[in-house]
mmCIF file of C-alpha atoms in Angstrom:
data_model
loop_
_atom_site.group_PDB
_atom_site.id
_atom_site.type_symbol
_atom_site.label_atom_id
_atom_site.label_comp_id
_atom_site.label_asym_id
_atom_site.label_seq_id
_atom_site.Cartn_x
_atom_site.Cartn_y
_atom_site.Cartn_z
ATOM 1 C CA MET A 1 21.363 -22.662 -15.516
ATOM 2 C CA ALA A 2 23.615 -21.999 -12.829
ATOM 3 C CA ASP A 3 20.641 -21.724 -10.259
ATOM 4 C CA GLU A 4 19.274 -24.644 -11.561
ATOM 5 C CA LEU A 5 22.632 -26.660 -11.120
ATOM 6 C CA ASP A 6 22.760 -25.215 -7.416
ATOM 7 C CA LEU A 7 19.246 -26.627 -7.160
ATOM 8 C CA LEU A 8 20.147 -29.892 -8.321
ATOM 9 C CA ARG A 9 23.571 -30.249 -6.281
ATOM 10 C CA ALA A 10 21.286 -29.311 -3.008
ATOM 11 C CA ALA A 11 19.113 -32.250 -4.047
ATOM 12 C CA ASP A 12 21.826 -34.802 -4.475
ATOM 13 C CA PRO A 13 21.580 -37.463 -1.810
ATOM 14 C CA VAL A 14 25.130 -38.360 -2.306
ATOM 15 C CA PRO A 15 27.515 -35.340 -2.724
ATOM 16 C CA ALA A 16 30.882 -35.745 -3.761
ATOM 17 C CA ASP A 17 32.596 -34.621 -0.220
ATOM 18 C CA GLY A 18 29.658 -36.603 1.671
ATOM 19 C CA PRO A 19 31.061 -40.195 2.007
ATOM 20 C CA ARG A 20 28.776 -40.912 4.984
ATOM 21 C CA PHE A 21 25.731 -40.420 2.825
ATOM 22 C CA GLY A 22 26.047 -43.607 1.078
ATOM 23 C CA ASP A 23 22.888 -44.978 -1.140
ATOM 24 C CA GLY A 24 19.524 -44.607 0.517
ATOM 25 C CA PRO A 25 16.262 -42.453 -0.237
ATOM 26 C CA LEU A 26 15.912 -38.498 -0.487
ATOM 27 C CA ASP A 27 15.286 -36.961 2.774
ATOM 28 C CA HIS A 28 12.359 -34.326 2.940
ATOM 29 C CA THR A 29 14.932 -31.299 2.380
ATOM 30 C CA ALA A 30 16.488 -33.280 -0.687
ATOM 31 C CA GLU A 31 12.926 -33.878 -2.391
ATOM 32 C CA ARG A 32 11.765 -30.433 -1.909
ATOM 33 C CA HIS A 33 15.147 -28.925 -3.357
ATOM 34 C CA LEU A 34 14.437 -31.488 -6.550
ATOM 35 C CA ASN A 35 10.967 -30.218 -6.511
ATOM 36 C CA ARG A 36 11.804 -26.779 -6.724
ATOM 37 C CA LEU A 37 14.242 -27.621 -9.584
ATOM 38 C CA LEU A 38 11.561 -29.569 -11.504
ATOM 39 C CA HIS A 39 8.462 -27.667 -10.645
ATOM 40 C CA SER A 40 9.393 -24.015 -10.114
ATOM 41 C CA PRO A 41 7.290 -21.621 -11.998
ATOM 42 C CA ARG A 42 8.392 -20.535 -15.408
ATOM 43 C CA PRO A 43 8.493 -16.664 -16.044
ATOM 44 C CA GLY A 44 5.472 -15.225 -16.990
ATOM 45 C CA ARG A 45 3.072 -17.764 -14.820
ATOM 46 C CA PRO A 46 1.514 -16.885 -11.691
ATOM 47 C CA ALA A 47 3.081 -18.470 -8.762
ATOM 48 C CA TRP A 48 0.611 -20.628 -7.896
ATOM 49 C CA ALA A 49 -0.137 -21.886 -11.478
ATOM 50 C CA ARG A 50 2.383 -24.772 -10.677
ATOM 51 C CA PRO A 51 2.591 -28.353 -12.255
ATOM 52 C CA ARG A 52 0.666 -30.790 -9.754
ATOM 53 C CA LEU A 53 2.792 -31.895 -6.670
ATOM 54 C CA LEU A 54 2.283 -33.798 -3.728
ATOM 55 C CA TRP A 55 4.433 -32.005 -1.336
ATOM 56 C CA GLY A 56 7.378 -33.886 0.972
ATOM 57 C CA LEU A 57 6.331 -37.531 0.068
ATOM 58 C CA THR A 58 8.275 -39.917 -1.632
ATOM 59 C CA ALA A 59 7.056 -41.891 -4.323
ATOM 60 C CA ALA A 60 6.099 -44.983 -2.207
ATOM 61 C CA ALA A 61 4.056 -42.575 0.095
ATOM 62 C CA VAL A 62 2.097 -41.103 -3.017
ATOM 63 C CA VAL A 63 0.916 -44.399 -3.742
ATOM 64 C CA THR A 64 -0.878 -44.344 -0.143
ATOM 65 C CA ALA A 65 -1.638 -40.745 -0.012
ATOM 66 C CA THR A 66 -3.553 -41.279 -3.573
ATOM 67 C CA THR A 67 -6.368 -42.926 -1.775
ATOM 68 C CA LEU A 68 -6.657 -39.981 0.603
ATOM 69 C CA THR A 69 -6.124 -36.973 -1.863
ATOM 70 C CA VAL A 70 -9.167 -34.254 -2.865
ATOM 71 C CA LEU A 71 -9.917 -33.843 -6.025
ATOM 72 C CA LEU A 72 -10.952 -30.226 -6.809
ATOM 73 C CA GLY A 73 -12.614 -28.775 -9.776
ATOM 74 C CA GLY A 74 -9.889 -28.026 -12.492
ATOM 75 C CA SER A 75 -9.891 -26.235 -15.964
ATOM 76 C CA SER A 76 -13.688 -26.911 -16.143
ATOM 77 C CA GLY A 77 -14.227 -24.161 -13.961
ATOM 78 C CA ALA A 78 -15.967 -26.158 -11.153
ATOM 79 C CA PRO A 79 -15.355 -24.216 -7.931
ATOM 80 C CA ALA A 80 -13.185 -25.936 -5.405
ATOM 81 C CA VAL A 81 -14.213 -27.892 -2.458
ATOM 82 C CA ALA A 82 -12.949 -29.332 0.852
ATOM 83 C CA ALA A 83 -10.527 -26.346 0.953
ATOM 84 C CA PRO A 84 -9.819 -24.812 4.666
ATOM 85 C CA ARG A 85 -11.471 -21.563 5.241
ATOM 86 C CA PRO A 86 -9.307 -18.587 5.385
ATOM 87 C CA LEU A 87 -7.746 -17.113 8.706
ATOM 88 C CA THR A 88 -9.812 -13.972 9.716
ATOM 89 C CA VAL A 89 -8.175 -11.032 11.465
ATOM 90 C CA ARG A 90 -10.286 -10.347 14.708
ATOM 91 C CA ALA A 91 -12.338 -6.942 14.165
ATOM 92 C CA HIS A 92 -10.916 -3.749 16.199
ATOM 93 C CA SER A 93 -8.066 -5.905 17.317
ATOM 94 C CA THR A 94 -5.156 -3.864 18.080
ATOM 95 C CA ALA A 95 -2.159 -4.543 15.336
ATOM 96 C CA VAL A 96 1.432 -4.760 17.273
ATOM 97 C CA PRO A 97 4.362 -3.323 14.631
ATOM 98 C CA LEU A 98 6.900 -5.946 13.681
ATOM 99 C CA ALA A 99 9.427 -3.496 15.187
ATOM 100 C CA GLN A 100 7.625 -4.167 18.656
ATOM 101 C CA VAL A 101 7.452 -7.735 18.200
ATOM 102 C CA ALA A 102 11.503 -7.544 17.244
ATOM 103 C CA ARG A 103 12.058 -5.659 20.524
ATOM 104 C CA LEU A 104 9.815 -8.137 22.850
ATOM 105 C CA ALA A 105 12.206 -11.227 20.880
ATOM 106 C CA ALA A 106 15.456 -9.814 21.882
ATOM 107 C CA VAL A 107 14.173 -9.262 25.280
ATOM 108 C CA ALA A 108 12.539 -12.746 25.481
ATOM 109 C CA ALA A 109 16.184 -14.433 23.920
ATOM 110 C CA THR A 110 18.155 -12.966 27.019
ATOM 111 C CA ASP A 111 17.954 -16.082 28.953
ATOM 112 C CA GLY A 112 18.758 -18.081 26.099
ATOM 113 C CA SER A 113 15.591 -20.427 26.781
ATOM 114 C CA PRO A 114 14.286 -22.224 24.681
ATOM 115 C CA ALA A 115 16.943 -23.882 22.735
ATOM 116 C CA LEU A 116 17.611 -24.500 19.171
ATOM 117 C CA ARG A 117 16.695 -28.078 17.586
ATOM 118 C CA GLN A 118 17.298 -29.663 14.656
ATOM 119 C CA GLY A 119 13.791 -31.184 13.322
ATOM 120 C CA THR A 120 10.645 -29.819 13.003
ATOM 121 C CA HIS A 121 6.944 -30.563 13.411
ATOM 122 C CA VAL A 122 4.525 -28.782 10.914
ATOM 123 C CA GLN A 123 0.750 -29.328 9.834
ATOM 124 C CA SER A 124 0.113 -28.080 5.999
ATOM 125 C CA TRP A 125 -2.489 -28.201 3.618
ATOM 126 C CA SER A 126 -1.434 -26.871 -0.123
ATOM 127 C CA LEU A 127 -3.507 -26.743 -3.703
ATOM 128 C CA ALA A 128 -1.138 -27.806 -6.412
ATOM 129 C CA MET A 129 -2.078 -26.402 -9.812
ATOM 130 C CA SER A 130 -1.916 -28.027 -13.157
ATOM 131 C CA ASP A 131 -2.234 -27.165 -16.869
ATOM 132 C CA ASP A 132 -3.444 -30.548 -17.678
ATOM 133 C CA GLY A 133 -5.185 -31.986 -14.948
ATOM 134 C CA PRO A 134 -7.605 -31.193 -12.015
ATOM 135 C CA PRO A 135 -5.980 -29.600 -8.714
ATOM 136 C CA VAL A 136 -4.767 -32.009 -5.970
ATOM 137 C CA THR A 137 -4.917 -31.570 -2.064
ATOM 138 C CA LEU A 138 -3.317 -33.381 0.928
ATOM 139 C CA PRO A 139 -3.161 -32.288 4.180
ATOM 140 C CA GLU A 140 -0.632 -33.452 6.323
ATOM 141 C CA GLU A 141 1.162 -33.259 9.474
ATOM 142 C CA ARG A 142 5.270 -34.140 9.695
ATOM 143 C CA VAL A 143 7.247 -34.493 12.361
ATOM 144 C CA VAL A 144 11.261 -34.725 11.964
ATOM 145 C CA ARG A 145 13.448 -35.437 14.689
ATOM 146 C CA TRP A 146 17.547 -35.749 14.321
ATOM 147 C CA ARG A 147 19.684 -37.739 17.013
ATOM 148 C CA ALA A 148 23.316 -36.931 18.275
ATOM 149 C CA ASP A 149 24.625 -39.378 15.424
ATOM 150 C CA GLY A 150 23.683 -37.793 12.416
ATOM 151 C CA THR A 151 20.796 -40.153 11.996
ATOM 152 C CA HIS A 152 17.086 -38.633 11.673
ATOM 153 C CA THR A 153 13.214 -39.984 11.710
ATOM 154 C CA GLU A 154 10.389 -38.639 9.559
ATOM 155 C CA VAL A 155 6.617 -39.300 10.165
ATOM 156 C CA VAL A 156 4.002 -37.714 7.733
ATOM 157 C CA VAL A 157 0.270 -38.202 8.439
ATOM 158 C CA ALA A 158 -3.014 -37.311 6.512
ATOM 159 C CA THR A 159 -5.237 -34.751 8.389
ATOM 160 C CA ASP A 160 -8.078 -33.295 7.996
ATOM 161 C CA PRO A 161 -7.994 -29.959 5.993
ATOM 162 C CA ASP A 162 -9.367 -27.655 8.398
ATOM 163 C CA HIS A 163 -7.603 -29.567 11.544
ATOM 164 C CA ALA A 164 -9.229 -30.212 15.050
ATOM 165 C CA GLY A 165 -7.367 -27.565 16.497
ATOM 166 C CA ARG A 166 -4.523 -29.684 18.182
ATOM 167 C CA PRO A 167 -1.714 -31.977 16.197
ATOM 168 C CA VAL A 168 -2.393 -35.651 15.632
ATOM 169 C CA LEU A 169 1.246 -36.456 15.973
ATOM 170 C CA THR A 170 3.117 -36.292 18.773
ATOM 171 C CA ASP A 171 6.641 -34.648 19.198
ATOM 172 C CA THR A 172 8.326 -38.129 19.301
ATOM 173 C CA GLY A 173 6.363 -39.226 16.202
ATOM 174 C CA ARG A 174 3.483 -41.166 17.692
ATOM 175 C CA VAL A 175 -0.006 -41.071 16.074
ATOM 176 C CA GLU A 176 -2.993 -39.945 17.959
ATOM 177 C CA ASP A 177 -5.223 -39.759 14.797
ATOM 178 C CA GLY A 178 -4.847 -39.475 11.255
ATOM 179 C CA LYS A 179 -3.479 -42.142 8.433
ATOM 180 C CA VAL A 180 0.096 -42.844 8.321
ATOM 181 C CA LEU A 181 1.225 -41.981 4.779
ATOM 182 C CA SER A 182 5.145 -42.525 5.446
ATOM 183 C CA ARG A 183 7.633 -43.569 8.430
ATOM 184 C CA GLN A 184 11.495 -43.568 7.581
ATOM 185 C CA THR A 185 14.728 -43.290 8.854
ATOM 186 C CA PHE A 186 17.464 -41.616 7.358
ATOM 187 C CA PRO A 187 21.036 -42.735 7.633
ATOM 188 C CA PRO A 188 23.662 -40.193 9.271
ATOM 189 C CA MET A 189 24.011 -36.915 7.485
ATOM 190 C CA TRP A 190 26.370 -33.764 8.275
ATOM 191 C CA GLY A 191 26.836 -30.690 6.007
ATOM 192 C CA ASP A 192 28.208 -27.058 6.541
ATOM 193 C CA ALA A 193 25.771 -25.798 4.275
ATOM 194 C CA PRO A 194 21.881 -24.781 4.790
ATOM 195 C CA PRO A 195 19.756 -26.148 5.926
ATOM 196 C CA LEU A 196 21.944 -28.852 7.385
ATOM 197 C CA SER A 197 24.319 -26.453 9.037
ATOM 198 C CA THR A 198 23.477 -24.622 12.070
ATOM 199 C CA PRO A 199 21.493 -21.195 11.541
ATOM 200 C CA PRO A 200 23.042 -18.469 13.293
ATOM 201 C CA HIS A 201 21.195 -15.955 15.954
ATOM 202 C CA ASP A 202 23.021 -12.875 14.607
ATOM 203 C CA PRO A 203 20.534 -11.339 12.303
ATOM 204 C CA ALA A 204 23.145 -10.199 9.502
ATOM 205 C CA LYS A 205 24.557 -13.745 9.635
ATOM 206 C CA LEU A 206 21.174 -15.163 9.600
ATOM 207 C CA ARG A 207 20.331 -13.012 6.631
ATOM 208 C CA ALA A 208 23.310 -14.781 4.497
ATOM 209 C CA TYR A 209 22.423 -18.038 5.821
ATOM 210 C CA LEU A 210 18.735 -17.598 4.520
ATOM 211 C CA THR A 211 20.078 -15.863 1.247
ATOM 212 C CA ASP A 212 21.997 -18.817 0.804
ATOM 213 C CA LEU A 213 19.303 -21.529 1.632
ATOM 214 C CA ILE A 214 16.925 -20.457 -1.402
ATOM 215 C CA HIS A 215 19.840 -19.540 -3.560
ATOM 216 C CA SER A 216 18.560 -15.791 -3.727
ATOM 217 C CA ASP A 217 20.920 -12.793 -4.471
ATOM 218 C CA THR A 218 18.474 -10.263 -2.928
ATOM 219 C CA LEU A 219 16.094 -11.885 -0.213
ATOM 220 C CA THR A 220 12.679 -9.615 -1.098
ATOM 221 C CA THR A 221 10.042 -10.006 1.256
ATOM 222 C CA SER A 222 8.670 -12.440 -0.826
ATOM 223 C CA GLU A 223 11.560 -14.671 -0.730
ATOM 224 C CA LEU A 224 12.452 -14.088 2.693
ATOM 225 C CA LEU A 225 9.068 -15.399 3.625
ATOM 226 C CA ASP A 226 10.254 -18.390 1.277
ATOM 227 C CA ALA A 227 13.611 -18.857 3.377
ATOM 228 C CA THR A 228 11.570 -18.801 6.572
ATOM 229 C CA THR A 229 9.202 -21.619 5.466
ATOM 230 C CA GLU A 230 12.413 -23.655 4.483
ATOM 231 C CA LEU A 231 14.230 -22.821 7.590
ATOM 232 C CA LEU A 232 11.275 -23.699 9.907
ATOM 233 C CA ASP A 233 10.830 -26.998 7.829
ATOM 234 C CA ASN A 234 13.933 -28.226 9.306
ATOM 235 C CA TRP A 235 14.619 -26.561 12.215
ATOM 236 C CA THR A 236 12.905 -25.669 15.338
ATOM 237 C CA LEU A 237 14.290 -22.305 16.448
ATOM 238 C CA GLY A 238 15.767 -21.262 19.673
ATOM 239 C CA ALA A 239 15.183 -17.839 21.463
ATOM 240 C CA GLY A 240 17.829 -16.212 19.872
ATOM 241 C CA GLU A 241 17.469 -17.572 16.452
ATOM 242 C CA THR A 242 14.344 -16.529 17.003
ATOM 243 C CA ALA A 243 14.918 -13.016 17.930
ATOM 244 C CA ALA A 244 17.090 -12.549 14.830
ATOM 245 C CA LEU A 245 14.488 -13.818 12.222
ATOM 246 C CA ALA A 246 12.274 -10.954 14.029
ATOM 247 C CA ASP A 247 14.629 -8.444 13.749
ATOM 248 C CA LEU A 248 14.899 -9.420 9.355
ATOM 249 C CA LEU A 249 11.294 -9.534 9.362
ATOM 250 C CA ALA A 250 10.869 -6.121 10.915
ATOM 251 C CA ASP A 251 13.217 -4.496 8.327
ATOM 252 C CA ALA A 252 11.029 -6.276 5.442
ATOM 253 C CA LYS A 253 9.518 -3.870 3.392
ATOM 254 C CA GLY A 254 5.711 -4.451 2.447
ATOM 255 C CA LEU A 255 4.318 -6.342 5.541
ATOM 256 C CA ARG A 256 1.727 -4.791 6.971
ATOM 257 C CA ALA A 257 0.780 -5.572 10.817
ATOM 258 C CA ALA A 258 -3.352 -6.688 10.279
ATOM 259 C CA GLY A 259 -4.074 -7.284 14.017
ATOM 260 C CA GLN A 260 -4.907 -10.338 16.092
ATOM 261 C CA VAL A 261 -6.065 -14.032 14.902
ATOM 262 C CA THR A 262 -6.629 -17.482 15.810
ATOM 263 C CA ASP A 263 -4.637 -19.887 13.937
ATOM 264 C CA ARG A 264 -5.809 -23.538 13.093
ATOM 265 C CA LEU A 265 -4.207 -24.950 16.324
ATOM 266 C CA GLY A 266 -6.111 -22.325 18.521
ATOM 267 C CA ARG A 267 -3.349 -20.261 19.337
ATOM 268 C CA THR A 268 -3.322 -16.299 19.499
ATOM 269 C CA GLY A 269 -1.017 -14.858 17.314
ATOM 270 C CA GLN A 270 -0.517 -11.422 15.457
ATOM 271 C CA ALA A 271 -1.093 -11.086 11.802
ATOM 272 C CA TYR A 272 1.286 -9.418 9.240
ATOM 273 C CA VAL A 273 -0.018 -9.378 5.595
ATOM 274 C CA LEU A 274 2.179 -9.379 2.148
ATOM 275 C CA ASP A 275 0.414 -8.504 -1.091
ATOM 276 C CA GLU A 276 2.113 -9.853 -3.811
ATOM 277 C CA GLY A 277 0.762 -8.313 -6.831
ATOM 278 C CA THR A 278 0.765 -11.728 -8.728
ATOM 279 C CA GLY A 279 -2.856 -12.983 -7.629
ATOM 280 C CA GLY A 280 -1.847 -13.876 -3.979
ATOM 281 C CA ARG A 281 -1.268 -12.405 -0.480
ATOM 282 C CA ARG A 282 0.546 -13.896 2.262
ATOM 283 C CA MET A 283 -0.318 -13.782 5.904
ATOM 284 C CA LEU A 284 2.433 -14.304 8.512
ATOM 285 C CA ILE A 285 1.271 -15.292 12.177
ATOM 286 C CA LEU A 286 3.680 -14.332 15.016
ATOM 287 C CA ASP A 287 3.589 -14.792 18.749
ATOM 288 C CA PRO A 288 3.677 -11.281 19.575
ATOM 289 C CA ALA A 289 5.324 -12.188 23.086
ATOM 290 C CA THR A 290 8.414 -14.040 21.573
ATOM 291 C CA GLY A 291 8.280 -13.348 17.614
ATOM 292 C CA ALA A 292 8.052 -17.325 17.032
ATOM 293 C CA VAL A 293 6.536 -17.457 13.882
ATOM 294 C CA LEU A 294 3.437 -19.818 14.315
ATOM 295 C CA GLY A 295 1.970 -20.161 10.607
ATOM 296 C CA LEU A 296 2.309 -18.700 7.270
ATOM 297 C CA GLU A 297 -1.186 -18.549 4.944
ATOM 298 C CA THR A 298 -1.249 -17.736 1.029
ATOM 299 C CA THR A 299 -4.590 -16.851 -0.135
ATOM 300 C CA PHE A 300 -6.137 -16.208 -3.681
ATOM 301 C CA THR A 301 -6.671 -12.437 -4.268
ATOM 302 C CA ARG A 302 -8.847 -12.714 -7.509
ATOM 303 C CA ASP A 303 -10.827 -15.156 -9.322
ATOM 304 C CA ASP A 304 -9.611 -17.369 -11.674
ATOM 305 C CA PRO A 305 -12.567 -19.374 -13.388
ATOM 306 C CA GLU A 306 -10.247 -21.633 -15.377
ATOM 307 C CA TYR A 307 -8.688 -23.315 -12.232
ATOM 308 C CA GLY A 308 -12.255 -22.837 -10.353
ATOM 309 C CA VAL A 309 -10.852 -20.489 -7.525
ATOM 310 C CA ARG A 310 -12.027 -17.389 -6.084
ATOM 311 C CA ALA A 311 -10.511 -14.534 -4.252
ATOM 312 C CA GLY A 312 -10.090 -15.032 -0.592
ATOM 313 C CA ASP A 313 -9.446 -19.222 -1.358
ATOM 314 C CA VAL A 314 -6.756 -20.609 0.511
ATOM 315 C CA MET A 315 -3.699 -21.570 -1.637
ATOM 316 C CA GLU A 316 -1.804 -22.998 1.013
ATOM 317 C CA TYR A 317 -0.555 -22.825 4.725
ATOM 318 C CA ARG A 318 1.668 -23.958 7.373
ATOM 319 C CA ALA A 319 1.189 -23.807 11.079
ATOM 320 C CA TRP A 320 4.518 -24.701 12.886
ATOM 321 C CA LEU A 321 4.602 -26.244 16.391
ATOM 322 C CA ARG A 322 7.432 -26.632 19.169
#
């Protein structure tokens, strides 16, 4: 109950100590916290078997997005279609240890460039499962940019599930291709707690920040990846924060260096795999020279005829851009 109350407070767009917020729609961060509260898996259910959810969209945007969603086979057992192909590690490629990446990231951070920036540019795809309806997918790209006065804008467009190897949104939010799902400007927002507060570039302090961000007491490796996702959905990390995160990842248990991979935007990275033991496998993709997180993909590790999915099918992925 305490955790749920914490999530509800985090989703509140008008906290008691934030008079500047005023009345207005939930921003993307508040929506995710509210969705976690309402739709998080119950004990005993696989993490992927969660109620149907269109990630990051307001109710108004969902109406538009409905015409763009791809319905897959549901409990009838029909196989999933129109899903992206899983990323594959290049055969015979060299697997770079995470400790080495962390060292290189620390060296790359010595000149302090690039700088930390609030906001994000991310492409994503997710398969949302339901107990009482067919799965729904919605590939999307989102650019969030903050201004010095505390206001921020968010542009969300629908994209091809596999993506064409390039972003369809410019860094300023101009649409080069794709269907606009939502375009919003939010009033000034400030806060002294994650994710509004500035992430630190000290590893120990960043661990505490991430622990607070996802309301965890332990920050397991799986939770660290969850927290990394939440962090990168709100901030574009600078060199110092990237090095601190790489240091945390190097200490995480269970992340196995797998080798070189080309991500969906054509970037070359190093893959690190976590077998979660609950029917899912997560692949973290890092730039080996800087430690920057390029993407995160989750795939099924076993068949589930009830939901029409097979081992190796993509559950979800995210690709972050600077």
